[in-house]
Structures are given as C-alpha cells and as structure tokens.
Coordinates of C-alpha atoms in Angstrom, one line a residue:
X1 CA 39.6 -17.0 4.0
X2 CA 38.2 -16.6 7.1
X3 CA 36.3 -13.5 6.3
X4 CA 34.9 -15.3 3.7
X5 CA 33.1 -17.7 6.1
X6 CA 31.8 -15.0 8.1
X7 CA 28.9 -14.6 5.3
X8 CA 27.9 -18.7 5.3
X9 CA 24.9 -17.7 7.6
X10 CA 24.2 -14.9 5.0
X11 CA 24.4 -17.6 2.2
X12 CA 22.2 -19.7 4.0
X13 CA 19.5 -17.3 4.8
X14 CA 19.6 -16.0 0.9
X15 CA 19.2 -19.6 -0.2
X16 CA 16.2 -20.5 1.7
X17 CA 14.3 -16.8 0.6
X18 CA 15.4 -17.8 -2.8
X19 CA 14.5 -21.6 -3.0
X20 CA 11.5 -21.6 -0.7
X21 CA 8.5 -20.0 -2.7
X22 CA 6.9 -17.0 -1.0
X23 CA 3.4 -16.8 -0.1
X24 CA 0.8 -14.5 -2.4
X25 CA -0.6 -11.6 -1.5
X26 CA -3.7 -9.7 -2.2
X27 CA -6.2 -6.8 -1.5
X28 CA -5.5 -3.3 -2.2
X29 CA -1.8 -2.8 -2.5
X30 CA -1.4 -6.7 -2.0
X31 CA -0.5 -6.5 1.7
X32 CA -3.2 -9.5 2.6
X33 CA -1.6 -12.9 2.2
X34 CA -1.6 -16.3 3.1
X35 CA 0.6 -16.4 5.8
X36 CA -0.1 -14.1 8.7
X37 CA 2.5 -11.7 10.0
X38 CA 3.1 -9.2 12.7
X39 CA 4.9 -5.7 12.9
X40 CA 6.9 -4.7 9.5
X41 CA 4.9 -6.7 7.5
X42 CA 5.4 -4.8 3.9
X43 CA 5.5 -1.2 2.8
X44 CA 4.4 -0.2 -0.4
X45 CA 7.1 2.4 -0.4
X46 CA 9.7 1.9 2.6
X47 CA 12.1 3.2 0.4
X48 CA 10.8 6.7 -0.3
X49 CA 10.7 9.0 2.8
X50 CA 10.6 12.5 0.6
X51 CA 7.4 11.4 -1.1
X52 CA 9.1 12.0 -4.2
X53 CA 8.0 10.7 -7.6
X54 CA 11.2 10.7 -9.1
X55 CA 12.4 8.4 -6.0
X56 CA 10.2 5.4 -7.6
X57 CA 11.9 2.4 -8.3
X58 CA 10.0 1.0 -11.4
X59 CA 11.8 -2.0 -10.6
X60 CA 10.8 -2.5 -7.3
X61 CA 10.1 -5.9 -5.9
X62 CA 6.2 -5.4 -6.8
X63 CA 6.8 -5.6 -10.0
X64 CA 6.8 -9.3 -10.5
X65 CA 4.2 -12.2 -9.6
X66 CA 7.0 -14.4 -9.2
X67 CA 7.8 -12.8 -6.3
X68 CA 4.7 -13.8 -4.7
X69 CA 3.8 -17.2 -6.2
X70 CA 6.0 -20.9 -6.0
X71 CA 7.1 -22.6 -8.9
X72 CA 7.0 -26.0 -9.9
X73 CA 9.3 -28.7 -8.4
X74 CA 10.6 -30.5 -11.5
X75 CA 13.4 -28.0 -11.9
X76 CA 14.0 -27.1 -8.1
X77 CA 17.3 -28.7 -8.3
X78 CA 18.8 -26.7 -11.1
X79 CA 17.2 -23.7 -9.8
X80 CA 19.1 -24.4 -6.4
X81 CA 22.4 -24.9 -8.2
X82 CA 22.0 -21.9 -10.4
X83 CA 20.7 -19.7 -7.1
X84 CA 23.7 -21.1 -5.1
X85 CA 26.2 -20.1 -7.7
X86 CA 25.0 -16.7 -7.7
X87 CA 24.7 -16.4 -3.5
X88 CA 28.1 -17.7 -3.5
X89 CA 29.7 -14.9 -6.1
X90 CA 27.6 -12.2 -4.4
X91 CA 29.3 -13.3 -0.9
X92 CA 32.5 -13.3 -2.4
X93 CA 32.1 -9.8 -4.3
X94 CA 30.8 -8.7 -0.5
X95 CA 34.0 -9.7 0.8
X96 CA 36.0 -8.2 -1.5
X97 CA 34.0 -4.8 -1.0
X98 CA 34.2 -5.0 2.9
X99 CA 37.5 -4.9 2.4
X100 CA 37.7 -1.3 0.7
X101 CA 35.0 0.2 2.8
X102 CA 35.4 -1.2 6.3
X103 CA 36.8 2.2 7.2
X104 CA 33.9 4.3 5.8
X105 CA 31.2 5.6 8.1
X106 CA 27.7 6.2 6.7
X107 CA 25.2 8.7 8.3
X108 CA 21.6 8.0 7.8
X109 CA 18.9 10.8 8.0
X110 CA 16.7 9.9 11.0
X111 CA 12.7 10.6 10.7
X112 CA 11.4 12.9 12.1
X113 CA 9.4 12.4 15.5
X114 CA 5.5 12.8 14.7
X115 CA 3.8 15.2 16.9
X116 CA 0.7 15.3 18.6
X117 CA -2.2 15.9 16.1
X118 CA -4.0 18.5 18.3
X119 CA -0.8 20.7 17.8
X120 CA -2.1 20.5 14.2
X121 CA -4.9 22.7 15.2
X122 CA -2.5 25.5 15.4
X123 CA -1.1 25.2 11.8
X124 CA -5.4 24.6 10.6
X125 CA -7.5 25.4 13.0
X126 CA -10.4 24.0 11.0
X127 CA -9.1 20.4 10.8
X128 CA -11.2 17.8 12.5
X129 CA -9.6 14.6 13.5
X130 CA -13.2 13.0 13.7
X131 CA -14.0 14.2 10.2
X132 CA -9.9 12.7 9.0
X133 CA -10.8 9.4 10.7
X134 CA -14.2 9.3 9.1
X135 CA -12.8 10.3 5.5
X136 CA -10.0 7.8 5.7
X137 CA -12.1 4.8 6.8
X138 CA -14.4 5.7 3.8
X139 CA -11.4 5.7 1.5
X140 CA -10.3 2.4 2.8
X141 CA -13.7 0.9 1.7
X142 CA -13.6 2.4 -1.7
X143 CA -10.1 1.5 -2.4
X144 CA -10.8 -2.1 -1.8
X145 CA -14.0 -1.9 -4.1
X146 CA -12.5 -0.4 -6.7
X147 CA -9.3 -2.7 -6.7
X148 CA -12.0 -5.3 -7.1
X149 CA -13.1 -3.7 -10.2
X150 CA -9.4 -3.4 -11.3
X151 CA -10.2 0.0 -12.4
X152 CA -8.6 2.8 -10.0
X153 CA -9.0 5.8 -12.0
X154 CA -11.5 7.3 -9.9
X155 CA -9.1 6.9 -7.1
X156 CA -6.5 9.0 -8.4
X157 CA -7.2 12.5 -6.6
X158 CA -6.6 10.5 -3.3
X159 CA -2.9 9.1 -3.9
X160 CA 0.4 10.8 -4.8
X161 CA 0.9 10.6 -8.8
X162 CA 3.9 8.1 -7.7
X163 CA 1.7 6.0 -5.4
X164 CA -1.5 5.6 -8.3
X165 CA 1.2 4.6 -10.8
X166 CA 2.7 1.9 -8.4
X167 CA -0.8 0.5 -7.4
X168 CA -2.2 0.6 -11.1
X169 CA 1.2 -1.3 -12.3
X170 CA 0.7 -4.0 -9.4
X171 CA -3.2 -3.9 -10.5
X172 CA -2.3 -4.6 -14.1
X173 CA -0.8 -7.8 -13.4
X174 CA -4.7 -9.1 -12.3
X175 CA -5.9 -7.5 -15.7
X176 CA -3.0 -9.2 -17.5
X177 CA -4.0 -12.7 -15.9
X178 CA -7.5 -12.5 -16.2
X179 CA -7.9 -12.8 -12.5
X180 CA -9.8 -10.6 -9.9
X181 CA -8.9 -10.0 -6.3
X182 CA -12.2 -10.0 -4.2
X183 CA -12.4 -8.1 -1.1
X184 CA -15.5 -9.1 0.6
X185 CA -17.0 -8.2 4.0
X186 CA -15.0 -5.3 4.4
X187 CA -15.3 -3.6 8.0
X188 CA -13.0 -0.8 9.3
X189 CA -12.8 -1.5 13.0
X190 CA -11.0 1.4 14.7
X191 CA -8.9 4.5 13.2
X192 CA -6.0 6.2 15.1
X193 CA -4.2 9.0 14.0
X194 CA -0.6 8.6 15.0
X195 CA 0.6 12.1 14.8
X196 CA 2.0 14.8 11.7
X197 CA 5.4 16.3 10.8
X198 CA 6.0 18.5 8.0
X199 CA 8.6 17.3 5.5
X200 CA 10.0 20.0 2.8
X201 CA 6.8 21.6 1.5
X202 CA 4.4 18.9 2.9
X203 CA 2.4 18.5 5.9
X204 CA 2.5 14.5 6.5
X205 CA -0.2 12.6 8.8
X206 CA -0.1 9.2 9.6
X207 CA -3.1 7.3 10.7
X208 CA -3.3 3.5 11.9
X209 CA -6.2 1.5 10.4
X210 CA -7.5 -2.0 11.6
X211 CA -10.0 -3.7 9.5
X212 CA -11.3 -6.9 8.7
X213 CA -11.9 -8.5 5.0
X214 CA -12.5 -11.8 3.2
X215 CA -9.6 -11.8 0.9
X216 CA -9.2 -14.0 -2.4
X217 CA -8.7 -14.3 -6.2
X218 CA -10.4 -15.9 -8.9
X219 CA -9.8 -16.9 -12.4
X220 CA -12.0 -14.9 -14.7
X221 CA -12.9 -17.2 -17.3
X222 CA -13.5 -20.2 -14.8
X223 CA -14.4 -18.4 -11.7
X224 CA -12.5 -20.9 -9.7
X225 CA -10.6 -19.6 -6.5
X226 CA -7.0 -19.6 -7.4
X227 CA -5.6 -18.1 -4.2
X228 CA -7.2 -17.4 -1.0
X229 CA -10.0 -18.2 0.9
X230 CA -13.9 -16.8 0.5
X231 CA -14.6 -18.0 4.3
X232 CA -11.4 -17.2 6.2
X233 CA -11.5 -13.8 7.8
X234 CA -8.1 -11.4 7.8
X235 CA -7.7 -8.9 10.7
X236 CA -5.5 -6.3 9.0
X237 CA -3.6 -3.6 10.7
X238 CA -2.3 -1.0 8.6
X239 CA -0.5 2.3 8.4
X240 CA -1.3 5.1 5.8
X241 CA 0.8 8.1 5.2
X242 CA -1.2 11.0 3.7
X243 CA 0.2 14.2 2.6
X244 CA -0.7 18.0 1.7
X245 CA 0.7 20.8 0.9
X246 CA 1.8 23.1 3.9
X247 CA -0.1 26.2 4.1
X248 CA -3.5 24.6 2.8
X249 CA -6.4 24.6 4.9
X250 CA -9.1 22.6 6.0
X251 CA -12.1 23.9 3.7
X252 CA -15.9 23.6 5.3
X253 CA -18.7 23.4 3.0
X254 CA -20.8 26.4 3.5
X255 CA -24.5 24.7 2.8
X256 CA -25.4 24.0 -1.1
X257 CA -23.5 24.0 -4.0
X258 CA -23.8 23.8 -7.9
X259 CA -22.2 21.3 -9.9
X260 CA -22.7 19.4 -13.3
X261 CA -23.5 15.8 -13.1
X262 CA -20.5 14.2 -14.7
X263 CA -22.5 11.4 -15.9
X264 CA -25.8 12.9 -17.4
X265 CA -24.6 16.9 -17.5
X266 CA -27.9 18.1 -15.6
X267 CA -26.9 20.6 -13.5
X268 CA -27.7 19.9 -9.6
X269 CA -27.7 21.2 -6.5
X270 CA -26.3 19.4 -3.8
X271 CA -25.3 19.4 -0.1
X272 CA -22.8 17.2 0.8
X273 CA -24.6 14.3 -1.4
X274 CA -27.4 13.6 -3.3
X275 CA -28.8 11.6 -6.2
X276 CA -29.2 12.9 -9.7
X277 CA -32.9 13.5 -10.2
X278 CA -31.9 12.7 -13.6
X279 CA -30.0 9.5 -14.0
X280 CA -30.1 8.5 -10.6
X281 CA -26.4 8.8 -9.7
X282 CA -24.7 9.4 -6.3
X283 CA -22.8 13.0 -6.4
X284 CA -20.8 14.2 -3.5
X285 CA -19.1 17.6 -2.5
X286 CA -15.5 16.3 -1.9
X287 CA -13.4 18.7 0.0
X288 CA -10.6 16.2 1.2
X289 CA -7.4 17.4 0.0
X290 CA -5.0 15.1 1.4
X291 CA -3.2 11.9 -0.6
X292 CA -2.3 8.6 0.2
X293 CA 1.6 8.7 -0.2
X294 CA 2.4 5.0 1.3
X295 CA 0.8 2.2 2.8
X296 CA 2.5 -0.4 5.1
X297 CA 1.2 -3.6 6.5
X298 CA 1.4 -3.7 9.9
X299 CA -0.2 -7.0 10.8
X300 CA -2.5 -9.8 9.6
X301 CA -4.2 -12.5 11.6
X302 CA -6.5 -15.1 10.0
X303 CA -9.7 -16.4 11.7
X304 CA -10.9 -19.6 9.9

C-alpha cells in the first residue's frame, strides 16, 4: 500500500490534464495556439525517428479535436468522477506491473548527433545552404496558404507519405466542421540549418525556422471567429526535419526547359519560373527533392 501512495502526485497531475481543458491549436499542423510555450512544444511525429510510414500511429492524439478544446461545465462533476476512477485504476495497475518489472532495464536508442552542414558538401558538392534555406522559407509560406485553402494535395511531393497522410487527416477536421484556419501576415524572419546526419538509407537535415503569423479560425457559414485572433501576432519557432534518399545529389538547372502547362496543356519553354502565355498560370521548374518528415514546434510568443 505504501508504494501506492508514491503514485498520488501522478494521479493529481493526470486528473489536472484530464479535467482542465487544453488550449486549441492551429496553423499548418496545429502548432500555434491560445497559449504561448517554450522549448519542447508540439511535435508532429515525436515517436517516429526512422521516417517509416509503417511506424505512424493512426490513433495518435492528433486525431481528436476534443484533445484541444474544452467541454461544457454541465457534466464536469460526473466527468471528473469517471476520470478519477480511471486514473485510480491505472495507478493500481502501474503498481502491480512495477512489482513485476522493477528488475528490468531498458536501453533507449540515442539519436545520432547532427554534423555540421558544411560537411555535407563532401557528400553533395552542389548543395547550397542559401538555396536550401530559401526553398524551405518558400515552402513554409506555401504550406500555410494551402492549409488555409483546406487542400494540401499540391504539397504531396514535399512531404513523406506518412507526414502527408497525418496532416491531411488533421485538415479534414476543419473540412468536416465547416471551419477555416486563416494564417495571415506570414513572414519568415530567420532560418538556420542545425546540421545533418544519415539514418538508414536517408540523408537527414534539421532546420530551425522563425516566423511571424496571425492565426485564427472562422466558421464557414457565419464568418465568425471561433478561435484565435485576427490581430494578435504570433512569433513562432519550429524545427523542420527533411529527408532525401542517400546518394541523391543536388541537381542544377541548366537554362531553359520545356514542359507542358498542367492547366491548359500548352507547351511552354521556361527558365526557373514564368507565366503561361496561353492561360496566365505561373509555372516553375522545381528541383527540390527533399521531403518534410517531421515538424516540431519549439516556441510561441504572442504580441497583442
């Protein structure tokens, strides 16, 4: 029984987490929210270090909007009693299991240390830190815009399959609830490549992104703001992890290329980007072959 009392603080914490509603989150991947945070933040895939789509947990905590919004107070007492019963039973089971497993030790696989990005030039001589940072900055803006449009299909080439599936499932909650997550006044303030490593058959680069956004959610039927503020500025810091198959080298554009306009079918000669002379669509030649596998929210500071 004495061992049971060791779990009393744990019970108290769990009750607080269950009974007290969590603040809602938004922006691409739901990293911005009503409450500011520092270091640690939210991780789109903190349990997956191997970038394997088979490791993705389809029942992860991202699934349920109830994890991010408060419930009504009318049933609070009954809910609290039910939660207390569940937590007490869980603590009892933990006590029983700990008696059986207290002799066991577990060795966690440490993450590989990041190496200087300049060492990557030995692997890929044409790799440019400037170009990489610029393309990631552009991707960040594009990710936010397509998230607001509630259609991220065009972003599929820039994410791993698992990452795309998870983000699209999160976005589907807005579609089902007839809500739109607006991300306005987007500005990428700074980017910093933290380093690179190799894991399995992948090259991995981690980059820090500092941005400013205005983030809020509206009801599609009424236009009313249901979460967030259309005036408060949020200063966000993220860590993006991007992967590419080991052995793939940076390709350089060598002048004009010919392609078919995907919007009207016309044959166009372009160099980097141009406007289709037949339908007016903007076309680009995209040689960015890295894919975002994970996004981690590091901090958020709100300026009212």
